[in-house]
mmCIF file of C-alpha atoms and ligand atoms in Angstrom:
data_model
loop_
_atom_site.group_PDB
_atom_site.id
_atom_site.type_symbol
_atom_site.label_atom_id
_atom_site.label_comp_id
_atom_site.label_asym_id
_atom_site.label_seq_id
_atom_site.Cartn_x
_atom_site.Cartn_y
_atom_site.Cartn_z
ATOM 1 C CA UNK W 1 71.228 38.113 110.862
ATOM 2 C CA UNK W 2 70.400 35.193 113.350
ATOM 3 C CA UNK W 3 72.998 36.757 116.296
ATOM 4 C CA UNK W 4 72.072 39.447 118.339
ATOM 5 C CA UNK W 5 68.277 38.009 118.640
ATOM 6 C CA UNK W 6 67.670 36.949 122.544
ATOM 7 C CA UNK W 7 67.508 40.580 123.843
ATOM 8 C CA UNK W 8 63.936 42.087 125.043
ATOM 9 C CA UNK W 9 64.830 45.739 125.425
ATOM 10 C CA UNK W 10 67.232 45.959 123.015
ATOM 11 C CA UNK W 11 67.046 45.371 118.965
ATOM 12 C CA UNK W 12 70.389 44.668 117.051
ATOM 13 C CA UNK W 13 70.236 45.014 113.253
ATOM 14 C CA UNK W 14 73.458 44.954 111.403
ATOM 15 C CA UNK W 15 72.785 46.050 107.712
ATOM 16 C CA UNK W 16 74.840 44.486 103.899
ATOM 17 C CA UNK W 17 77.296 47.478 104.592
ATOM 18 C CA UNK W 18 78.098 47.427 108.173
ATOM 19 C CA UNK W 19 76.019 49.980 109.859
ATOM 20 C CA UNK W 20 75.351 48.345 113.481
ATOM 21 C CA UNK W 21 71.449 49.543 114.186
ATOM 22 C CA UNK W 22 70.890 49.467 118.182
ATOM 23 C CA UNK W 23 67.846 50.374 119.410
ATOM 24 C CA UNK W 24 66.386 50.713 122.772
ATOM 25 C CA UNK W 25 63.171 48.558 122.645
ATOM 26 C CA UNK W 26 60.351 49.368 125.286
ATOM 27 C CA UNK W 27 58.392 52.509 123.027
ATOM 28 C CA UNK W 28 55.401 51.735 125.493
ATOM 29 C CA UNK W 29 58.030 52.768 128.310
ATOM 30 C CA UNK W 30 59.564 55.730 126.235
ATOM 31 C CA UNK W 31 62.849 53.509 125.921
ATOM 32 C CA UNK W 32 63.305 54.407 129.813
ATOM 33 C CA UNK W 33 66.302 52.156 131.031
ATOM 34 C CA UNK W 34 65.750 49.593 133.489
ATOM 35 C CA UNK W 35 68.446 47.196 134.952
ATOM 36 C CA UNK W 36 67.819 44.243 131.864
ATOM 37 C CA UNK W 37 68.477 46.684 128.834
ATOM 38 C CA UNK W 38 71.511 47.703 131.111
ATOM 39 C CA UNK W 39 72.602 44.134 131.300
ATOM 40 C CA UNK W 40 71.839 43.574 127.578
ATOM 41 C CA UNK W 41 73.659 46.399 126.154
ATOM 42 C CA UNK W 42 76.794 45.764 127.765
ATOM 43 C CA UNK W 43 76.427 42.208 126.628
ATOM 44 C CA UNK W 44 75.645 43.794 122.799
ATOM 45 C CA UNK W 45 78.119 46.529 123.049
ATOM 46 C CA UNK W 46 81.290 44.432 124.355
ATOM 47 C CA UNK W 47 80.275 41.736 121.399
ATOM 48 C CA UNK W 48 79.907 44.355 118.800
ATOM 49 C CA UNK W 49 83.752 45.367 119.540
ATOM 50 C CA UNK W 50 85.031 42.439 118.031
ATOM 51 C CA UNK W 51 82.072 41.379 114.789
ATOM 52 C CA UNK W 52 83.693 41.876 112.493
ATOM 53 C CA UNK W 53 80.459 42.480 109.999
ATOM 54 C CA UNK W 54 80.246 45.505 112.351
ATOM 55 C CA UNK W 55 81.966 49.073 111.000
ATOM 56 C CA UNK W 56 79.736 51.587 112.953
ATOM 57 C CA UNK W 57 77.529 51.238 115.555
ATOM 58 C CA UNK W 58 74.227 53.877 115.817
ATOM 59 C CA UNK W 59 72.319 53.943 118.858
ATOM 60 C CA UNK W 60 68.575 55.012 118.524
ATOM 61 C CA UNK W 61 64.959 54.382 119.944
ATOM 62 C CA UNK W 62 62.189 52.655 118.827
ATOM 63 C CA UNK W 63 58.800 55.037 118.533
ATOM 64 C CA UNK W 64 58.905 58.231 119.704
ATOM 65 C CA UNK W 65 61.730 58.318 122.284
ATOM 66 C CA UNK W 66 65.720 58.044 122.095
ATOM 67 C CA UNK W 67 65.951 57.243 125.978
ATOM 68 C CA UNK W 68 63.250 58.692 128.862
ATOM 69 C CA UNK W 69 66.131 58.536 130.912
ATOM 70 C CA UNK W 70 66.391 55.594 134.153
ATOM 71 C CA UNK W 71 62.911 53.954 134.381
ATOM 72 C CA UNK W 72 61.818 55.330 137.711
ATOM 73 C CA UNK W 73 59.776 52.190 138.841
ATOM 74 C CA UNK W 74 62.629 49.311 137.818
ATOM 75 C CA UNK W 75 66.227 50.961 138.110
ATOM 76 C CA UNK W 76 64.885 53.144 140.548
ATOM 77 C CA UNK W 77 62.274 51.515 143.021
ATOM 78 C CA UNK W 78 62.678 48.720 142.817
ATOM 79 C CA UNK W 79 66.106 48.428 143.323
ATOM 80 C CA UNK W 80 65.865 50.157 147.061
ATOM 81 C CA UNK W 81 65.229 47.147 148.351
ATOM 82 C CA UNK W 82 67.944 45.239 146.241
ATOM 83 C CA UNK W 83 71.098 46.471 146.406
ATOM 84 C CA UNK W 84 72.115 43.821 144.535
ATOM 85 C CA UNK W 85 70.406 44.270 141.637
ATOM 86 C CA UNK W 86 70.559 48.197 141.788
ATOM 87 C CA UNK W 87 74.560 47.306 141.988
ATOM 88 C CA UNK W 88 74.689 45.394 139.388
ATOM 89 C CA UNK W 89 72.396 47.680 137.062
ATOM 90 C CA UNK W 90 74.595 50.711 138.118
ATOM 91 C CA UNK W 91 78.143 48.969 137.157
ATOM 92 C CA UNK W 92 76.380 47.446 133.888
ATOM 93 C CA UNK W 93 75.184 50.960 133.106
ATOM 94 C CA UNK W 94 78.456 52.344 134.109
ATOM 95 C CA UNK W 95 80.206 50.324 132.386
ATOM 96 C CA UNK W 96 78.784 49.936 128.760
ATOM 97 C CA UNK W 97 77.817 53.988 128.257
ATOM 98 C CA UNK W 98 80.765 54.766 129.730
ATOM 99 C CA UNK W 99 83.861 53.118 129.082
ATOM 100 C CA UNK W 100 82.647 50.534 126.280
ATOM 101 C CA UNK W 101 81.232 53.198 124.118
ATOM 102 C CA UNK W 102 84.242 55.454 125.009
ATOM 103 C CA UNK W 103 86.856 53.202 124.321
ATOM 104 C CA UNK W 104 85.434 51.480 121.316
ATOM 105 C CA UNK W 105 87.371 50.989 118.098
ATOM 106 C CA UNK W 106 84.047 51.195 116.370
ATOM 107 C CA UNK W 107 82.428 55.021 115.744
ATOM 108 C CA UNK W 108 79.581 55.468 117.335
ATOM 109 C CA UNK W 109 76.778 57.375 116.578
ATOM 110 C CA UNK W 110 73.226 58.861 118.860
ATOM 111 C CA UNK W 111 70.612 58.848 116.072
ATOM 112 C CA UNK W 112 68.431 61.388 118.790
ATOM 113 C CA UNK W 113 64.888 60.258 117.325
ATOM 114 C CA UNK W 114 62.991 62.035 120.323
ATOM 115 C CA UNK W 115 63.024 62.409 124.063
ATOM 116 C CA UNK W 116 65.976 62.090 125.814
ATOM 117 C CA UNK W 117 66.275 62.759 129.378
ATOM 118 C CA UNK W 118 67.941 62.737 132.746
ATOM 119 C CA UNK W 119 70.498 59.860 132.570
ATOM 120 C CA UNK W 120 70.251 59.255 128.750
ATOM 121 C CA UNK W 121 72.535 61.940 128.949
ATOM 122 C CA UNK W 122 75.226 59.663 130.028
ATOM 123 C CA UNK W 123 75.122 57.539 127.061
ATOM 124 C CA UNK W 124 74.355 60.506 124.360
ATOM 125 C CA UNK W 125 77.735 61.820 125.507
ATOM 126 C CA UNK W 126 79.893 58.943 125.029
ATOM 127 C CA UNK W 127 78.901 58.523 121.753
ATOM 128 C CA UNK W 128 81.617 59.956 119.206
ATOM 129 C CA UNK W 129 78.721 61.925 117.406
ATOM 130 C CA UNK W 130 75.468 62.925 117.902
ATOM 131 C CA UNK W 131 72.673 63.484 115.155
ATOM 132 C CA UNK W 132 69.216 64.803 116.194
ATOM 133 C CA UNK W 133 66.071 65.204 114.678
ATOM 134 C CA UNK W 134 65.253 68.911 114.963
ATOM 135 C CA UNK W 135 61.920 68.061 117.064
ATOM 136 C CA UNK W 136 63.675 66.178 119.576
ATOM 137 C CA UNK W 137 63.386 66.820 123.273
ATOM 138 C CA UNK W 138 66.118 67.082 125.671
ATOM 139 C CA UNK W 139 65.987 67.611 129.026
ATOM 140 C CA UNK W 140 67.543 67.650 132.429
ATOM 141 C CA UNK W 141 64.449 67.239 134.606
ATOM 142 C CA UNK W 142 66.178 65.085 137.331
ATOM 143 C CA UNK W 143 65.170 68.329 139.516
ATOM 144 C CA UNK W 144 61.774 68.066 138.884
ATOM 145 C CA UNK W 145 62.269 64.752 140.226
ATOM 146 C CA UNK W 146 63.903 65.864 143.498
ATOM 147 C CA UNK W 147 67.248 64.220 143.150
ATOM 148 C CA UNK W 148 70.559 65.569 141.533
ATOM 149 C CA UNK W 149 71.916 64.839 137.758
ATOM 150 C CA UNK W 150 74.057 62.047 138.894
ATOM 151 C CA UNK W 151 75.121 58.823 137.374
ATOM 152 C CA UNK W 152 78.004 60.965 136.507
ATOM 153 C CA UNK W 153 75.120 63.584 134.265
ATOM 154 C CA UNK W 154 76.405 66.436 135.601
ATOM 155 C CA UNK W 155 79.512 66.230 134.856
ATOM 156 C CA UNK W 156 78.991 64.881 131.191
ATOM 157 C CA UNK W 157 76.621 67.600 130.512
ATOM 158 C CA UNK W 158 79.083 69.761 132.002
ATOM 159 C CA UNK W 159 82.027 68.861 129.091
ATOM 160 C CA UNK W 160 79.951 69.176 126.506
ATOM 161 C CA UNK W 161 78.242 72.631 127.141
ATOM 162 C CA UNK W 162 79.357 76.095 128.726
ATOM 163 C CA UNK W 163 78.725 76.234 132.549
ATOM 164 C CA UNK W 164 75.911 78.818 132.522
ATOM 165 C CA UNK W 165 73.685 76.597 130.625
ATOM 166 C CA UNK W 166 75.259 73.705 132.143
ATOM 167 C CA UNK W 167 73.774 75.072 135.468
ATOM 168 C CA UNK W 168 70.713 76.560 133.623
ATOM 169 C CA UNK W 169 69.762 73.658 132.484
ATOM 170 C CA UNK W 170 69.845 71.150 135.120
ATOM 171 C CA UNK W 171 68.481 74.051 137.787
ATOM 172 C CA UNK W 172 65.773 74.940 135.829
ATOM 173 C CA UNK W 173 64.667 71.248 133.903
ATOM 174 C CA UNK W 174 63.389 73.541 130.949
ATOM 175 C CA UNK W 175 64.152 71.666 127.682
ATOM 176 C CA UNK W 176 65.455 72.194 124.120
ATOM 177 C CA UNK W 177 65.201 71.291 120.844
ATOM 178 C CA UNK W 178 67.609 69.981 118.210
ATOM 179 C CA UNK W 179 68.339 72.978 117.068
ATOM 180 C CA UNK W 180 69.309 74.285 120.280
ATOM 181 C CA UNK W 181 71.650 71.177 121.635
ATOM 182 C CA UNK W 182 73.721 72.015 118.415
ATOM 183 C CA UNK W 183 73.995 75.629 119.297
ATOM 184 C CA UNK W 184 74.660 73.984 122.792
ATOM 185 C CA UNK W 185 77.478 71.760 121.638
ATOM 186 C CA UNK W 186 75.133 68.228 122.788
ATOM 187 C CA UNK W 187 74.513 67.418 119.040
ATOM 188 C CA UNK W 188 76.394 67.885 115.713
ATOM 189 C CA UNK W 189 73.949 67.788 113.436
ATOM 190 C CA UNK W 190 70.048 68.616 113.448
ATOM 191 C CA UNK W 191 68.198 67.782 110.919
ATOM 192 C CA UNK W 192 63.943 67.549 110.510
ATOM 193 C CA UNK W 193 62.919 63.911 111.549
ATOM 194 C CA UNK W 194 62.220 62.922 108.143
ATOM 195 C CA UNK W 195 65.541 63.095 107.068
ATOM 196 C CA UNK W 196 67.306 61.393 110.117
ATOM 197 C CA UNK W 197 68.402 58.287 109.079
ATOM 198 C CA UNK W 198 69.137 59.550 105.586
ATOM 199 C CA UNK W 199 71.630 62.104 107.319
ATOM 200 C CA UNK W 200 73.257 59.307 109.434
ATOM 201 C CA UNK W 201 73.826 56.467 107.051
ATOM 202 C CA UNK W 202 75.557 59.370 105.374
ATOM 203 C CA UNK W 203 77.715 59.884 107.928
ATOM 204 C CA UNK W 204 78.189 56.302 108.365
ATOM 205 C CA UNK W 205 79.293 55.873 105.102
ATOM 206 C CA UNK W 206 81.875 58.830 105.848
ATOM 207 C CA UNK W 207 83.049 56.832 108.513
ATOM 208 C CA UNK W 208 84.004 53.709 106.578
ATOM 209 C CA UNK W 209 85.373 55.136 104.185
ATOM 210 C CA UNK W 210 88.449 55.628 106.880
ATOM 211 C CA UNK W 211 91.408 52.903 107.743
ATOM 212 C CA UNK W 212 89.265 51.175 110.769
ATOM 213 C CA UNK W 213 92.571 51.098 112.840
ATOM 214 C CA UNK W 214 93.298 54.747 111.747
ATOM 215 C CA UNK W 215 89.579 55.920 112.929
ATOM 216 C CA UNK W 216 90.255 53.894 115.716
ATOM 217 C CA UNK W 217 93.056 55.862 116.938
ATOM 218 C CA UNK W 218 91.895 58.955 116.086
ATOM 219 C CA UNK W 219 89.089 59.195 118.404
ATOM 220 C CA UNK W 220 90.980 57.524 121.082
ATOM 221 C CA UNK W 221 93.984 59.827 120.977
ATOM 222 C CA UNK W 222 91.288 62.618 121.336
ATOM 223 C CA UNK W 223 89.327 61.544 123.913
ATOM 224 C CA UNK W 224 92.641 60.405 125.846
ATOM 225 C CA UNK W 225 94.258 63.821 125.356
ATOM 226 C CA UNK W 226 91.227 66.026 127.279
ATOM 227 C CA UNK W 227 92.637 65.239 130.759
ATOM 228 C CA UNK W 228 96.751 65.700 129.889
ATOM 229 C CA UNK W 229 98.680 67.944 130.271
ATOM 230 C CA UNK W 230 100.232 69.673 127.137
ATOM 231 C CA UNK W 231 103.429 67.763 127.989
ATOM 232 C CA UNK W 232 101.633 64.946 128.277
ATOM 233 C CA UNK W 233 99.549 65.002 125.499
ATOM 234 C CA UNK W 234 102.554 65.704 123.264
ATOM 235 C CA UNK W 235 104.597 62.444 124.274
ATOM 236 C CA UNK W 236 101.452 60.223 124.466
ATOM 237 C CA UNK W 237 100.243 61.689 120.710
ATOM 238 C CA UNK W 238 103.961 61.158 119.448
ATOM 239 C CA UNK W 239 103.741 57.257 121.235
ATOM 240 C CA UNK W 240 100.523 56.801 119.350
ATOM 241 C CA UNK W 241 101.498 57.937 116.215
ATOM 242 C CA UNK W 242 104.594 55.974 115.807
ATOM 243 C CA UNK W 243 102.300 52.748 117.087
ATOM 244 C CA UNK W 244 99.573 53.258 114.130
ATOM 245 C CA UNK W 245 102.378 52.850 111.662
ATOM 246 C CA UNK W 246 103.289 49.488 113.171
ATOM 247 C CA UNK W 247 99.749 48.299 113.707
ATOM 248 C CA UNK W 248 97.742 50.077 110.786
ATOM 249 C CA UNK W 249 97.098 46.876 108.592
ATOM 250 C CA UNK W 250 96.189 49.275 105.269
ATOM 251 C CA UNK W 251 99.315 50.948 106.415
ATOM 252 C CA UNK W 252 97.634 53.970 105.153
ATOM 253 C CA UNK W 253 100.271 57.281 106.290
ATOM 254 C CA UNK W 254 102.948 55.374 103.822
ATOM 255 C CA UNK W 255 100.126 54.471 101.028
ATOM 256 C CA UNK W 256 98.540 58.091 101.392
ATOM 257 C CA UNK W 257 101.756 59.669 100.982
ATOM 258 C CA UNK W 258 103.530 57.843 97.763
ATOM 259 C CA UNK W 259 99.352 58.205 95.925
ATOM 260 C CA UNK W 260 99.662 61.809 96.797
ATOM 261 C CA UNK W 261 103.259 62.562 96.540
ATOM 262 C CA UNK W 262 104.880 60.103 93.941
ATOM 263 C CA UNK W 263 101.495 58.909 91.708
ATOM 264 C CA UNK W 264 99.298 62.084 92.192
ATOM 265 C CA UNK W 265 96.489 60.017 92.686
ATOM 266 C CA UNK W 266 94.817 61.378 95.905
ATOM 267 C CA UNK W 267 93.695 64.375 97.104
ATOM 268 C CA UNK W 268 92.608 63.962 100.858
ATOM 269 C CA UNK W 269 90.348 67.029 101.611
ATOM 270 C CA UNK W 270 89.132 67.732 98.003
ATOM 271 C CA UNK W 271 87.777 64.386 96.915
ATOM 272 C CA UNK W 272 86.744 61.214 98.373
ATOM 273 C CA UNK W 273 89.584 59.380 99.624
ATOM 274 C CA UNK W 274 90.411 56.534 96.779
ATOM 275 C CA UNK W 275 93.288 55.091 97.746
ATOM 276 C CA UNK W 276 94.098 51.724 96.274
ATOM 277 C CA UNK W 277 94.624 49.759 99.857
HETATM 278 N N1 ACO P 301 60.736 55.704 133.941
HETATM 279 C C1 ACO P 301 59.746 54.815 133.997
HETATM 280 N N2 ACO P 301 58.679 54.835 133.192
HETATM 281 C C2 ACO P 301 58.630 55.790 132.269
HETATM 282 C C3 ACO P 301 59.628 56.778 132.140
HETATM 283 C C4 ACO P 301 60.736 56.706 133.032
HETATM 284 N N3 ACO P 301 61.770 57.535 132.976
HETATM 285 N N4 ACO P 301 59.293 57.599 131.135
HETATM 286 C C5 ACO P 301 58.109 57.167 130.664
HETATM 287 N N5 ACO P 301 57.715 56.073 131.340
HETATM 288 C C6 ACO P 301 56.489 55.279 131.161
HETATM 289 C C7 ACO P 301 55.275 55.931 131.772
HETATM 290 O O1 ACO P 301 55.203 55.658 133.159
HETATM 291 C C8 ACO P 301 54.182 55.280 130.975
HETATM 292 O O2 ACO P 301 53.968 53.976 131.489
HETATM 293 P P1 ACO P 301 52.467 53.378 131.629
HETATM 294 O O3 ACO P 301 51.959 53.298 130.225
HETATM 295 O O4 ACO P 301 52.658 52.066 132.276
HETATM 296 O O5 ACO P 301 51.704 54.367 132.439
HETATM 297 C C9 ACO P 301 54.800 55.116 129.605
HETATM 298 O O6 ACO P 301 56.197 55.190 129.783
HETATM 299 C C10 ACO P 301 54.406 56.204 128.633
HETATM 300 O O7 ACO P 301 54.656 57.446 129.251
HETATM 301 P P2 ACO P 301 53.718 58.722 129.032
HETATM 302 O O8 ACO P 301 54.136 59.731 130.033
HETATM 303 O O9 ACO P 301 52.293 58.309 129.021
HETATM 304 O O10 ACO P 301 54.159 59.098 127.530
HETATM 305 P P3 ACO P 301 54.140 60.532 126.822
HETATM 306 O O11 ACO P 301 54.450 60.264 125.397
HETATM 307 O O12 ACO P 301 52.882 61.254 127.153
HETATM 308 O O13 ACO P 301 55.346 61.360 127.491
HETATM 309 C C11 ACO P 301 57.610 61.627 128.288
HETATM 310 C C12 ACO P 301 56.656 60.951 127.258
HETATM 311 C C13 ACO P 301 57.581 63.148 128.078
HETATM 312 C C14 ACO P 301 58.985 61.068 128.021
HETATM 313 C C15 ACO P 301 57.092 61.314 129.716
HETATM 314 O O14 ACO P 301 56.844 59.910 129.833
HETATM 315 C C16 ACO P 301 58.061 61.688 130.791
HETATM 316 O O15 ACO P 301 58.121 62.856 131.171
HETATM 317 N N6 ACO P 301 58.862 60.715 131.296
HETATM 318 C C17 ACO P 301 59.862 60.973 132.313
HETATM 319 C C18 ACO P 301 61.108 61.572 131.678
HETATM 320 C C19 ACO P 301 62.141 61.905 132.717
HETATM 321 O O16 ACO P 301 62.035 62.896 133.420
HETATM 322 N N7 ACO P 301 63.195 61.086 132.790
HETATM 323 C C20 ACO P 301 64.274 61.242 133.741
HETATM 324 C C21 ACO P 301 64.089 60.273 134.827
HETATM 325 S S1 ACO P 301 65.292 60.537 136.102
HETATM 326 C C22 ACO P 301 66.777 59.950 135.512
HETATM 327 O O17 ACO P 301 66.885 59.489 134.408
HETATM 328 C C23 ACO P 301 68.053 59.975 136.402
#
């Protein structure tokens, strides 16, 4: 597809059925993230939210590497003496791993193809769902670096694991293995690297299988619902739920219900979902 072509550290594929292939695009630096892939994939990722030849969105790395983290020389160095440009690298960063990928009505996915360290962690835990090959290599090695997990690291890595290995793992910089971020709760799925993009365009296809607007909602309400109250997550849920029925365009509660209850035709749970809208 022509759009999505005048990025240099970023590579936008979108495939016949929908699955959205970004990859971080500097293998010589280990896809480390400097201030222009920053800029480009909040450019990509805001412009992906509305494509409509777009369903999912994966994010992986080209060559051995998901993400070596912040590049050292360009977001860090060089940016001490431009506080401009490390302000405007920060916010760009800030803003498309955090709230763009967060708030998304597409899925999105962290194909985890390799390393991934220090603030790749920021964008690996925004994603909805993370798949890893089982020889990837994760790792918290800001200490070895002498600063602190920040760029908000510590406290993403901190939601997603328990606290001892939360603290283990950024005191200590050791790092793991597939295998071990899904014990860990940082991955779903791990899987040997030959079979990683086999496994995720299966999940993919999962995915779009779904009502868009219904998916949509889904993983909002649950990432909205962490920080409430159970008050407060009860009346927000019930506000959301009644909205979906107005704005669902499949109108798929009502469809679901008369295949399942009136024509017998669908069986959520046991078989592929085949209903008729
Ligand atoms: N920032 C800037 N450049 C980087 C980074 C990085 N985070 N990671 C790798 N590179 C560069 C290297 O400087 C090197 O560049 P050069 O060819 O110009 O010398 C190139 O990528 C290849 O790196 P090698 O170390 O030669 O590759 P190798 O495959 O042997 O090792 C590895 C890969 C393990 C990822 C290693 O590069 C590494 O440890 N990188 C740092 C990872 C890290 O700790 N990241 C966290 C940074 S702090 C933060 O994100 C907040």
């Amino acid at each position: 597809m022509a759009k999505y072509q005048d990025f240099t550290c970023v590579k936008v594929e979108i495939d016949e059925e929908g699955i959205t292939w970004v990859t971080f695009n500097r293998p010589e630096k280990r896809n480390a993230m400097n201030p222009t892939l920053h800029f480009e994939m909040l450019e990509i990722m805001t412009a992906l939210e509305n494509d409509n030849d777009c369903k999912v969105i994966v994010l992986t790395g080209a060559g051995n590497s998901w993400s070596a983290g912040m590049d050292l020389k360009e977001y860090f160095r060089e940016t001490e003496n431009n506080p401009d440009l490390g302000f405007r690298a920060t916010m760009a960063h800030r803003y498309w791993a955090t709230y763009v990928t967060n708030w998304s009505k597409k899925p999105t996915i962290a194909m985890v193809n390799g390393y991934c360290f220090g603030g790749a962690f920021h964008s690996l835990a925004h994603c909805d769902i993370v798949v890893s090959a089982d020889e990837a290599t994760y790792g918290l090695s800001e200490v070895n670096w002498g600063i602190i997990p920040g760029g908000n690291v510590a406290k993403v890595f901190n939601n997603l694991v328990n606290h001892r290995d939360a603290l283990f793992y950024a005191m200590t910089g050791r790092t793991f293995d597939g295998q071990k971020a899904v014990e860990m709760g940082v991955a779903n799925i791990s899987v040997p690297l030959a079979q990683l993009k086999e496994e995720t365009i299966k999940i993919c296809r999962e995915l779009m299988e779904k009502s868009p607007m219904v998916l949509a909602y889904t993983k909002q309400c649950v990432r909205a619902v962490q920080g409430m109250d159970m008050t407060e997550s009860f009346e927000y849920l019930g506000a959301k739920a009644l909205a979906l029925r107005t704005v669902d365009p499949r109108k798929t509660r009502a469809t679901g219900m008369e295949e399942f209850l009136d024509k017998k035709t669908y069986r959520p749970g046991l078989q592929a979902v085949k209903k008729t809208s």
